[in-house]
Amino acid sequence: MIDKTSPLPIYYQLVEWIKGLIEQGVLQPGDSLPSEREYAERFSISRMTVRQAITELVNSGYLYRQKGVGTFVAEKKIEQQLMGLTSFTEDMKARGMEPSSKLVGFEIVPAPTYISEQLTIQEHAPVYEIKRIRLADGIPMALEKTYISANLVKGLTEEIVQNSLYHHIENQLSIKIDEATQVLESSVATQQEAEYLNIQKGAPILLIQRNTSLKDGTPLEIVKSSYRGDRYKFTITLKR
Ligand code: 16G
C-alpha cells in the first residue's frame, strides 16, 4: 500500500489509500479513523507524514476532526451541477432526497437600497424577505435569504415558502422564470449561520448569490445562499 521506493510522496500515497477505502465503502461515514500513531507504526512512517495526509483529507472534506475525540469519515458531499436554472426542491428530488425548509424569517419589509436597485423597483417599495434553512433528508444544507418584490409576486404565505417557491411562481401564478446570474464566493460561517446549519462557527461556506429574472428582463429574486462547504461541491462542464 505504501511504497517507499515510489517517486510519489508518502503522504500522498496515504491520502490516496484512505480515499480508496472511503470510496469502496470499507470506511463508512461516521467511522472513526485509527490514530496517527497507529498509522505511523503500521506503515513505519513518521507521525508528521500521517498528520499531513489526514489534514489534506480533512481540508478536502473526506474526513472531519472532533476536538478531543478523534477523526471521522465525513458524509459524502452532494455534487451539484452549475447548469440549468433549477430550484432546491428540484435538485434534491432529482437525487432521491427529501427536500424541506425551516422558515426562520418571513416578512414584508421596505426594500433596502441595494435590493431595490437590483430588483429595479422604487426605493423602500415592499419586498418579501424570506429566510429559510434548506434541508435534505432532514439535514441542513444551506441557509437562504430571498428578496422578491411584493408587487410582482403577490400573496406569498409561510406555507407556500416552506414548500417550493419556484413551483408556486410557475404553476400557481403562471410567471415564467427565465434566467439567472450566479456569483460564487468562499466564506466562513458566522455565528448565526453556524447555529442554523449545525456546523462550527468559522467552518467553510460557499456563498452563492443568484439574481433571477423573467423573459422580459424583470428581476424576480435576489437570493443569497450559504452552502455548507463540508456537504457540497459544485461542478460545471466546460466546452471548447
Ligand atoms: C435555489 C436557488 C434559489 C431559489 C430556490 C428556489 C441556488 C443557488 N439558489 O436554492 O435562488 O430561490 O432554489 O427553491 O440554487 P424552491 O423552489 O425549492 O423554493
PDB file of C-alpha atoms and ligand atoms in Angstrom:
ATOM      1  CA  MET A   1       0.000   0.000   0.000  1.00  0.00           C
ATOM      2  CA  ILE A   2       2.797   2.393   0.880  1.00  0.00           C
ATOM      3  CA  ASP A   3       5.735   2.053  -1.491  1.00  0.00           C
ATOM      4  CA  LYS A   4       8.762   3.841  -0.124  1.00  0.00           C
ATOM      5  CA  THR A   5      10.654   3.394  -3.387  1.00  0.00           C
ATOM      6  CA  SER A   6       7.917   5.177  -5.347  1.00  0.00           C
ATOM      7  CA  PRO A   7       8.570   8.731  -6.539  1.00  0.00           C
ATOM      8  CA  LEU A   8       5.125   9.637  -5.147  1.00  0.00           C
ATOM      9  CA  PRO A   9       5.348  11.350  -1.746  1.00  0.00           C
ATOM     10  CA  ILE A  10       4.410   9.035   1.115  1.00  0.00           C
ATOM     11  CA  TYR A  11       1.753  11.374   2.497  1.00  0.00           C
ATOM     12  CA  TYR A  12       0.134  11.399  -0.936  1.00  0.00           C
ATOM     13  CA  GLN A  13       0.124   7.609  -1.117  1.00  0.00           C
ATOM     14  CA  LEU A  14      -1.557   7.514   2.285  1.00  0.00           C
ATOM     15  CA  VAL A  15      -4.144  10.096   1.142  1.00  0.00           C
ATOM     16  CA  GLU A  16      -4.976   8.007  -1.917  1.00  0.00           C
ATOM     17  CA  TRP A  17      -5.140   4.798   0.084  1.00  0.00           C
ATOM     18  CA  ILE A  18      -7.550   6.248   2.680  1.00  0.00           C
ATOM     19  CA  LYS A  19      -9.628   7.852  -0.085  1.00  0.00           C
ATOM     20  CA  GLY A  20      -9.842   4.437  -1.747  1.00  0.00           C
ATOM     21  CA  LEU A  21     -11.117   2.858   1.472  1.00  0.00           C
ATOM     22  CA  ILE A  22     -13.814   5.542   1.727  1.00  0.00           C
ATOM     23  CA  GLU A  23     -14.818   5.228  -1.913  1.00  0.00           C
ATOM     24  CA  GLN A  24     -15.027   1.422  -1.685  1.00  0.00           C
ATOM     25  CA  GLY A  25     -17.157   1.749   1.450  1.00  0.00           C
ATOM     26  CA  VAL A  26     -14.635  -0.061   3.665  1.00  0.00           C
ATOM     27  CA  LEU A  27     -14.666   3.119   5.722  1.00  0.00           C
ATOM     28  CA  GLN A  28     -18.204   4.434   6.165  1.00  0.00           C
ATOM     29  CA  PRO A  29     -19.457   7.921   7.107  1.00  0.00           C
ATOM     30  CA  GLY A  30     -19.175   8.296  10.876  1.00  0.00           C
ATOM     31  CA  ASP A  31     -16.442   5.628  11.247  1.00  0.00           C
ATOM     32  CA  SER A  32     -13.539   6.755  13.375  1.00  0.00           C
ATOM     33  CA  LEU A  33     -10.052   6.611  11.938  1.00  0.00           C
ATOM     34  CA  PRO A  34      -7.108   4.888  13.617  1.00  0.00           C
ATOM     35  CA  SER A  35      -4.846   7.335  15.436  1.00  0.00           C
ATOM     36  CA  GLU A  36      -1.834   8.988  13.837  1.00  0.00           C
ATOM     37  CA  ARG A  37       0.383   6.793  15.969  1.00  0.00           C
ATOM     38  CA  GLU A  38      -1.283   3.591  14.760  1.00  0.00           C
ATOM     39  CA  TYR A  39      -0.882   4.577  11.112  1.00  0.00           C
ATOM     40  CA  ALA A  40       2.711   5.647  11.716  1.00  0.00           C
ATOM     41  CA  GLU A  41       3.576   2.311  13.331  1.00  0.00           C
ATOM     42  CA  ARG A  42       1.685   0.261  10.809  1.00  0.00           C
ATOM     43  CA  PHE A  43       3.497   1.750   7.807  1.00  0.00           C
ATOM     44  CA  SER A  44       6.736   2.658   9.594  1.00  0.00           C
ATOM     45  CA  ILE A  45       6.384   6.279   8.624  1.00  0.00           C
ATOM     46  CA  SER A  46       6.580   9.453  10.683  1.00  0.00           C
ATOM     47  CA  ARG A  47       3.578  10.858  12.518  1.00  0.00           C
ATOM     48  CA  MET A  48       4.223  14.135  10.733  1.00  0.00           C
ATOM     49  CA  THR A  49       3.605  12.403   7.399  1.00  0.00           C
ATOM     50  CA  VAL A  50       0.400  10.837   8.712  1.00  0.00           C
ATOM     51  CA  ARG A  51      -0.740  14.222  10.015  1.00  0.00           C
ATOM     52  CA  GLN A  52      -0.081  15.818   6.633  1.00  0.00           C
ATOM     53  CA  ALA A  53      -2.213  13.168   4.921  1.00  0.00           C
ATOM     54  CA  ILE A  54      -5.051  13.444   7.443  1.00  0.00           C
ATOM     55  CA  THR A  55      -5.017  17.249   7.235  1.00  0.00           C
ATOM     56  CA  GLU A  56      -5.302  17.068   3.476  1.00  0.00           C
ATOM     57  CA  LEU A  57      -8.280  14.706   3.759  1.00  0.00           C
ATOM     58  CA  VAL A  58      -9.912  16.996   6.331  1.00  0.00           C
ATOM     59  CA  ASN A  59      -9.383  20.013   4.084  1.00  0.00           C
ATOM     60  CA  SER A  60     -10.884  18.254   1.091  1.00  0.00           C
ATOM     61  CA  GLY A  61     -13.923  17.183   3.127  1.00  0.00           C
ATOM     62  CA  TYR A  62     -13.325  13.406   3.260  1.00  0.00           C
ATOM     63  CA  LEU A  63     -12.694  13.468   6.996  1.00  0.00           C
ATOM     64  CA  TYR A  64     -13.553  15.715   9.893  1.00  0.00           C
ATOM     65  CA  ARG A  65     -11.891  16.168  13.244  1.00  0.00           C
ATOM     66  CA  GLN A  66     -13.702  16.401  16.541  1.00  0.00           C
ATOM     67  CA  LYS A  67     -11.625  18.062  19.221  1.00  0.00           C
ATOM     68  CA  GLY A  68     -10.503  15.649  21.911  1.00  0.00           C
ATOM     69  CA  VAL A  69     -12.411  12.764  20.330  1.00  0.00           C
ATOM     70  CA  GLY A  70     -10.760  11.832  17.053  1.00  0.00           C
ATOM     71  CA  THR A  71     -11.007  11.897  13.288  1.00  0.00           C
ATOM     72  CA  PHE A  72     -14.042  10.569  11.450  1.00  0.00           C
ATOM     73  CA  VAL A  73     -15.186   9.811   7.928  1.00  0.00           C
ATOM     74  CA  ALA A  74     -17.444  12.603   6.639  1.00  0.00           C
ATOM     75  CA  GLU A  75     -20.728  12.203   4.781  1.00  0.00           C
ATOM     76  CA  LYS A  76     -20.366  12.152   1.028  1.00  0.00           C
ATOM     77  CA  LYS A  77     -20.714  15.603  -0.483  1.00  0.00           C
ATOM     78  CA  ILE A  78     -23.657  16.461  -2.667  1.00  0.00           C
ATOM     79  CA  GLU A  79     -22.409  17.159  -6.141  1.00  0.00           C
ATOM     80  CA  GLN A  80     -24.331  19.994  -7.696  1.00  0.00           C
ATOM     81  CA  GLN A  81     -24.135  20.790 -11.389  1.00  0.00           C
ATOM     82  CA  LEU A  82     -23.889  24.503 -12.064  1.00  0.00           C
ATOM     83  CA  MET A  83     -26.082  24.141 -15.098  1.00  0.00           C
ATOM     84  CA  GLY A  84     -29.784  24.608 -15.545  1.00  0.00           C
ATOM     85  CA  LEU A  85     -31.865  27.054 -13.591  1.00  0.00           C
ATOM     86  CA  THR A  86     -33.217  24.605 -11.043  1.00  0.00           C
ATOM     87  CA  SER A  87     -34.704  25.022  -7.589  1.00  0.00           C
ATOM     88  CA  PHE A  88     -33.510  23.463  -4.361  1.00  0.00           C
ATOM     89  CA  THR A  89     -36.622  21.292  -4.310  1.00  0.00           C
ATOM     90  CA  GLU A  90     -35.970  20.017  -7.843  1.00  0.00           C
ATOM     91  CA  ASP A  91     -32.272  19.403  -7.125  1.00  0.00           C
ATOM     92  CA  MET A  92     -32.960  17.308  -4.038  1.00  0.00           C
ATOM     93  CA  LYS A  93     -35.817  15.348  -5.616  1.00  0.00           C
ATOM     94  CA  ALA A  94     -33.623  14.593  -8.647  1.00  0.00           C
ATOM     95  CA  ARG A  95     -31.159  12.830  -6.379  1.00  0.00           C
ATOM     96  CA  GLY A  96     -33.803  10.969  -4.435  1.00  0.00           C
ATOM     97  CA  MET A  97     -33.506  13.091  -1.330  1.00  0.00           C
ATOM     98  CA  GLU A  98     -36.420  14.610   0.556  1.00  0.00           C
ATOM     99  CA  PRO A  99     -36.299  18.432   0.465  1.00  0.00           C
ATOM    100  CA  SER A 100     -37.700  20.510   3.293  1.00  0.00           C
ATOM    101  CA  SER A 101     -37.391  24.051   4.588  1.00  0.00           C
ATOM    102  CA  LYS A 102     -37.358  25.548   8.022  1.00  0.00           C
ATOM    103  CA  LEU A 103     -38.629  29.071   7.928  1.00  0.00           C
ATOM    104  CA  VAL A 104     -36.601  31.386  10.166  1.00  0.00           C
ATOM    105  CA  GLY A 105     -37.852  34.686   8.791  1.00  0.00           C
ATOM    106  CA  PHE A 106     -40.793  35.772   6.683  1.00  0.00           C
ATOM    107  CA  GLU A 107     -41.954  39.363   6.402  1.00  0.00           C
ATOM    108  CA  ILE A 108     -42.683  42.209   4.059  1.00  0.00           C
ATOM    109  CA  VAL A 109     -40.149  44.988   4.520  1.00  0.00           C
ATOM    110  CA  PRO A 110     -39.305  48.240   2.706  1.00  0.00           C
ATOM    111  CA  ALA A 111     -36.597  47.262   0.196  1.00  0.00           C
ATOM    112  CA  PRO A 112     -33.095  48.199   1.332  1.00  0.00           C
ATOM    113  CA  THR A 113     -31.408  50.403  -1.290  1.00  0.00           C
ATOM    114  CA  TYR A 114     -29.095  47.691  -2.675  1.00  0.00           C
ATOM    115  CA  ILE A 115     -32.098  45.370  -3.102  1.00  0.00           C
ATOM    116  CA  SER A 116     -34.350  47.953  -4.734  1.00  0.00           C
ATOM    117  CA  GLU A 117     -31.524  48.767  -7.149  1.00  0.00           C
ATOM    118  CA  GLN A 118     -31.074  45.129  -8.134  1.00  0.00           C
ATOM    119  CA  LEU A 119     -34.801  44.450  -8.355  1.00  0.00           C
ATOM    120  CA  THR A 120     -35.207  47.751 -10.250  1.00  0.00           C
ATOM    121  CA  ILE A 121     -38.081  48.821  -8.022  1.00  0.00           C
ATOM    122  CA  GLN A 122     -38.602  52.051  -6.102  1.00  0.00           C
ATOM    123  CA  GLU A 123     -36.503  52.521  -3.016  1.00  0.00           C
ATOM    124  CA  HIS A 124     -38.398  51.259   0.041  1.00  0.00           C
ATOM    125  CA  ALA A 125     -41.031  49.536  -2.107  1.00  0.00           C
ATOM    126  CA  PRO A 126     -42.395  46.439  -0.316  1.00  0.00           C
ATOM    127  CA  VAL A 127     -40.414  43.231  -0.703  1.00  0.00           C
ATOM    128  CA  TYR A 128     -40.687  39.816   0.842  1.00  0.00           C
ATOM    129  CA  GLU A 129     -37.671  38.964   2.947  1.00  0.00           C
ATOM    130  CA  ILE A 130     -37.645  35.194   3.303  1.00  0.00           C
ATOM    131  CA  LYS A 131     -35.081  33.334   5.362  1.00  0.00           C
ATOM    132  CA  ARG A 132     -35.084  29.571   5.027  1.00  0.00           C
ATOM    133  CA  ILE A 133     -32.888  26.753   6.180  1.00  0.00           C
ATOM    134  CA  ARG A 134     -32.906  24.261   3.317  1.00  0.00           C
ATOM    135  CA  LEU A 135     -32.687  20.640   4.370  1.00  0.00           C
ATOM    136  CA  ALA A 136     -32.105  17.385   2.518  1.00  0.00           C
ATOM    137  CA  ASP A 137     -33.336  14.248   4.266  1.00  0.00           C
ATOM    138  CA  GLY A 138     -33.635  16.384   7.387  1.00  0.00           C
ATOM    139  CA  ILE A 139     -30.027  17.615   7.316  1.00  0.00           C
ATOM    140  CA  PRO A 140     -29.432  21.372   6.986  1.00  0.00           C
ATOM    141  CA  MET A 141     -27.555  22.076   3.753  1.00  0.00           C
ATOM    142  CA  ALA A 142     -27.925  25.796   3.136  1.00  0.00           C
ATOM    143  CA  LEU A 143     -29.280  28.988   4.576  1.00  0.00           C
ATOM    144  CA  GLU A 144     -31.115  31.118   2.063  1.00  0.00           C
ATOM    145  CA  LYS A 145     -32.197  34.733   2.186  1.00  0.00           C
ATOM    146  CA  THR A 146     -34.541  35.707  -0.624  1.00  0.00           C
ATOM    147  CA  TYR A 147     -35.880  39.107  -1.661  1.00  0.00           C
ATOM    148  CA  ILE A 148     -38.858  39.270  -4.004  1.00  0.00           C
ATOM    149  CA  SER A 149     -40.933  42.287  -4.923  1.00  0.00           C
ATOM    150  CA  ALA A 150     -44.305  42.051  -3.169  1.00  0.00           C
ATOM    151  CA  ASN A 151     -45.907  43.920  -6.059  1.00  0.00           C
ATOM    152  CA  LEU A 152     -44.679  41.363  -8.568  1.00  0.00           C
ATOM    153  CA  VAL A 153     -45.301  38.145  -6.656  1.00  0.00           C
ATOM    154  CA  LYS A 154     -48.434  38.631  -4.623  1.00  0.00           C
ATOM    155  CA  GLY A 155     -49.915  36.616  -1.799  1.00  0.00           C
ATOM    156  CA  LEU A 156     -46.964  34.551  -0.609  1.00  0.00           C
ATOM    157  CA  THR A 157     -47.635  32.731   2.639  1.00  0.00           C
ATOM    158  CA  GLU A 158     -45.490  30.878   5.150  1.00  0.00           C
ATOM    159  CA  GLU A 159     -46.913  27.633   3.864  1.00  0.00           C
ATOM    160  CA  ILE A 160     -46.017  28.404   0.272  1.00  0.00           C
ATOM    161  CA  VAL A 161     -42.409  29.299   1.038  1.00  0.00           C
ATOM    162  CA  GLN A 162     -41.993  26.248   3.228  1.00  0.00           C
ATOM    163  CA  ASN A 163     -42.513  24.319   0.035  1.00  0.00           C
ATOM    164  CA  SER A 164     -41.200  25.221  -3.417  1.00  0.00           C
ATOM    165  CA  LEU A 165     -41.168  28.893  -4.285  1.00  0.00           C
ATOM    166  CA  TYR A 166     -40.384  28.182  -7.949  1.00  0.00           C
ATOM    167  CA  HIS A 167     -43.233  25.678  -8.183  1.00  0.00           C
ATOM    168  CA  HIS A 168     -45.674  28.247  -6.798  1.00  0.00           C
ATOM    169  CA  ILE A 169     -44.429  31.060  -9.040  1.00  0.00           C
ATOM    170  CA  GLU A 170     -44.578  28.963 -12.188  1.00  0.00           C
ATOM    171  CA  ASN A 171     -47.568  26.739 -11.572  1.00  0.00           C
ATOM    172  CA  GLN A 172     -49.884  28.822  -9.410  1.00  0.00           C
ATOM    173  CA  LEU A 173     -49.021  32.301 -10.656  1.00  0.00           C
ATOM    174  CA  SER A 174     -48.026  31.269 -14.193  1.00  0.00           C
ATOM    175  CA  ILE A 175     -44.984  33.517 -14.083  1.00  0.00           C
ATOM    176  CA  LYS A 176     -42.262  32.117 -16.331  1.00  0.00           C
ATOM    177  CA  ILE A 177     -38.808  32.144 -14.758  1.00  0.00           C
ATOM    178  CA  ASP A 178     -36.218  32.694 -17.470  1.00  0.00           C
ATOM    179  CA  GLU A 179     -32.591  33.166 -16.470  1.00  0.00           C
ATOM    180  CA  ALA A 180     -30.229  33.911 -13.627  1.00  0.00           C
ATOM    181  CA  THR A 181     -26.754  35.164 -12.900  1.00  0.00           C
ATOM    182  CA  GLN A 182     -24.856  33.476 -10.105  1.00  0.00           C
ATOM    183  CA  VAL A 183     -21.804  34.671  -8.234  1.00  0.00           C
ATOM    184  CA  LEU A 184     -19.892  32.180  -6.110  1.00  0.00           C
ATOM    185  CA  GLU A 185     -17.651  33.232  -3.286  1.00  0.00           C
ATOM    186  CA  SER A 186     -15.931  31.423  -0.447  1.00  0.00           C
ATOM    187  CA  SER A 187     -16.599  32.395   3.121  1.00  0.00           C
ATOM    188  CA  VAL A 188     -16.712  31.114   6.686  1.00  0.00           C
ATOM    189  CA  ALA A 189     -19.772  30.520   8.840  1.00  0.00           C
ATOM    190  CA  THR A 190     -20.922  33.384  11.050  1.00  0.00           C
ATOM    191  CA  GLN A 191     -22.291  32.575  14.492  1.00  0.00           C
ATOM    192  CA  GLN A 192     -25.831  32.620  13.124  1.00  0.00           C
ATOM    193  CA  GLU A 193     -25.052  30.501  10.065  1.00  0.00           C
ATOM    194  CA  ALA A 194     -23.252  28.028  12.321  1.00  0.00           C
ATOM    195  CA  GLU A 195     -26.318  27.709  14.554  1.00  0.00           C
ATOM    196  CA  TYR A 196     -28.761  27.327  11.689  1.00  0.00           C
ATOM    197  CA  LEU A 197     -26.609  24.891   9.734  1.00  0.00           C
ATOM    198  CA  ASN A 198     -25.433  22.881  12.698  1.00  0.00           C
ATOM    199  CA  ILE A 199     -21.749  23.486  11.996  1.00  0.00           C
ATOM    200  CA  GLN A 200     -18.890  25.220  13.799  1.00  0.00           C
ATOM    201  CA  LYS A 201     -18.526  28.982  13.603  1.00  0.00           C
ATOM    202  CA  GLY A 202     -15.739  29.638  11.071  1.00  0.00           C
ATOM    203  CA  ALA A 203     -16.421  26.419   9.116  1.00  0.00           C
ATOM    204  CA  PRO A 204     -16.131  26.767   5.317  1.00  0.00           C
ATOM    205  CA  ILE A 205     -19.157  28.136   3.488  1.00  0.00           C
ATOM    206  CA  LEU A 206     -19.804  28.634  -0.179  1.00  0.00           C
ATOM    207  CA  LEU A 207     -21.813  31.758  -0.810  1.00  0.00           C
ATOM    208  CA  ILE A 208     -23.935  31.892  -3.918  1.00  0.00           C
ATOM    209  CA  GLN A 209     -25.845  34.948  -4.966  1.00  0.00           C
ATOM    210  CA  ARG A 210     -28.454  34.314  -7.606  1.00  0.00           C
ATOM    211  CA  ASN A 211     -30.226  37.149  -9.416  1.00  0.00           C
ATOM    212  CA  THR A 212     -33.097  35.680 -11.362  1.00  0.00           C
ATOM    213  CA  SER A 213     -35.204  37.390 -13.997  1.00  0.00           C
ATOM    214  CA  LEU A 214     -38.212  36.858 -16.226  1.00  0.00           C
ATOM    215  CA  LYS A 215     -38.296  36.691 -20.028  1.00  0.00           C
ATOM    216  CA  ASP A 216     -38.895  40.441 -20.404  1.00  0.00           C
ATOM    217  CA  GLY A 217     -35.911  41.160 -18.159  1.00  0.00           C
ATOM    218  CA  THR A 218     -37.896  41.969 -14.994  1.00  0.00           C
ATOM    219  CA  PRO A 219     -35.805  40.942 -11.978  1.00  0.00           C
ATOM    220  CA  LEU A 220     -37.628  38.269  -9.951  1.00  0.00           C
ATOM    221  CA  GLU A 221     -35.483  37.437  -6.958  1.00  0.00           C
ATOM    222  CA  ILE A 222     -32.208  38.269  -5.237  1.00  0.00           C
ATOM    223  CA  VAL A 223     -31.090  35.238  -3.270  1.00  0.00           C
ATOM    224  CA  LYS A 224     -28.078  34.806  -1.055  1.00  0.00           C
ATOM    225  CA  SER A 225     -27.436  31.173  -0.216  1.00  0.00           C
ATOM    226  CA  SER A 226     -24.838  29.946   2.254  1.00  0.00           C
ATOM    227  CA  TYR A 227     -23.998  26.339   1.454  1.00  0.00           C
ATOM    228  CA  ARG A 228     -22.138  24.057   3.826  1.00  0.00           C
ATOM    229  CA  GLY A 229     -18.641  23.540   2.469  1.00  0.00           C
ATOM    230  CA  ASP A 230     -18.460  20.113   4.075  1.00  0.00           C
ATOM    231  CA  ARG A 231     -21.580  18.860   2.299  1.00  0.00           C
ATOM    232  CA  TYR A 232     -21.471  20.437  -1.132  1.00  0.00           C
ATOM    233  CA  LYS A 233     -19.297  20.544  -4.162  1.00  0.00           C
ATOM    234  CA  PHE A 234     -20.180  22.247  -7.403  1.00  0.00           C
ATOM    235  CA  THR A 235     -19.272  21.089 -10.865  1.00  0.00           C
ATOM    236  CA  ILE A 236     -19.533  22.701 -14.233  1.00  0.00           C
ATOM    237  CA  THR A 237     -18.914  21.305 -17.701  1.00  0.00           C
ATOM    238  CA  LEU A 238     -16.729  23.428 -19.924  1.00  0.00           C
ATOM    239  CA  LYS A 239     -16.708  23.035 -23.692  1.00  0.00           C
ATOM    240  CA  ARG A 240     -14.030  24.171 -26.074  1.00  0.00           C
TER     241      ARG A 240
HETATM  242  C1  16G B   1     -32.326  27.509  -5.182  1.00  0.00           C
HETATM  243  C2  16G B   1     -31.862  28.836  -5.729  1.00  0.00           C
HETATM  244  C3  16G B   1     -32.701  29.983  -5.229  1.00  0.00           C
HETATM  245  C4  16G B   1     -34.178  29.704  -5.427  1.00  0.00           C
HETATM  246  C5  16G B   1     -34.544  28.399  -4.797  1.00  0.00           C
HETATM  247  C6  16G B   1     -35.988  28.032  -5.038  1.00  0.00           C
HETATM  248  C7  16G B   1     -29.426  28.426  -5.830  1.00  0.00           C
HETATM  249  C8  16G B   1     -28.075  28.912  -5.531  1.00  0.00           C
HETATM  250  N1  16G B   1     -30.471  29.132  -5.418  1.00  0.00           N
HETATM  251  O1  16G B   1     -31.987  27.359  -3.855  1.00  0.00           O
HETATM  252  O2  16G B   1     -32.346  31.134  -5.962  1.00  0.00           O
HETATM  253  O3  16G B   1     -34.956  30.727  -4.839  1.00  0.00           O
HETATM  254  O4  16G B   1     -33.740  27.353  -5.330  1.00  0.00           O
HETATM  255  O5  16G B   1     -36.210  26.830  -4.379  1.00  0.00           O
HETATM  256  O6  16G B   1     -29.559  27.415  -6.455  1.00  0.00           O
HETATM  257  P1  16G B   1     -37.644  26.244  -4.070  1.00  0.00           P
HETATM  258  O7  16G B   1     -38.417  26.270  -5.324  1.00  0.00           O
HETATM  259  O8  16G B   1     -37.359  24.866  -3.577  1.00  0.00           O
HETATM  260  O9  16G B   1     -38.261  27.100  -3.014  1.00  0.00           O
END
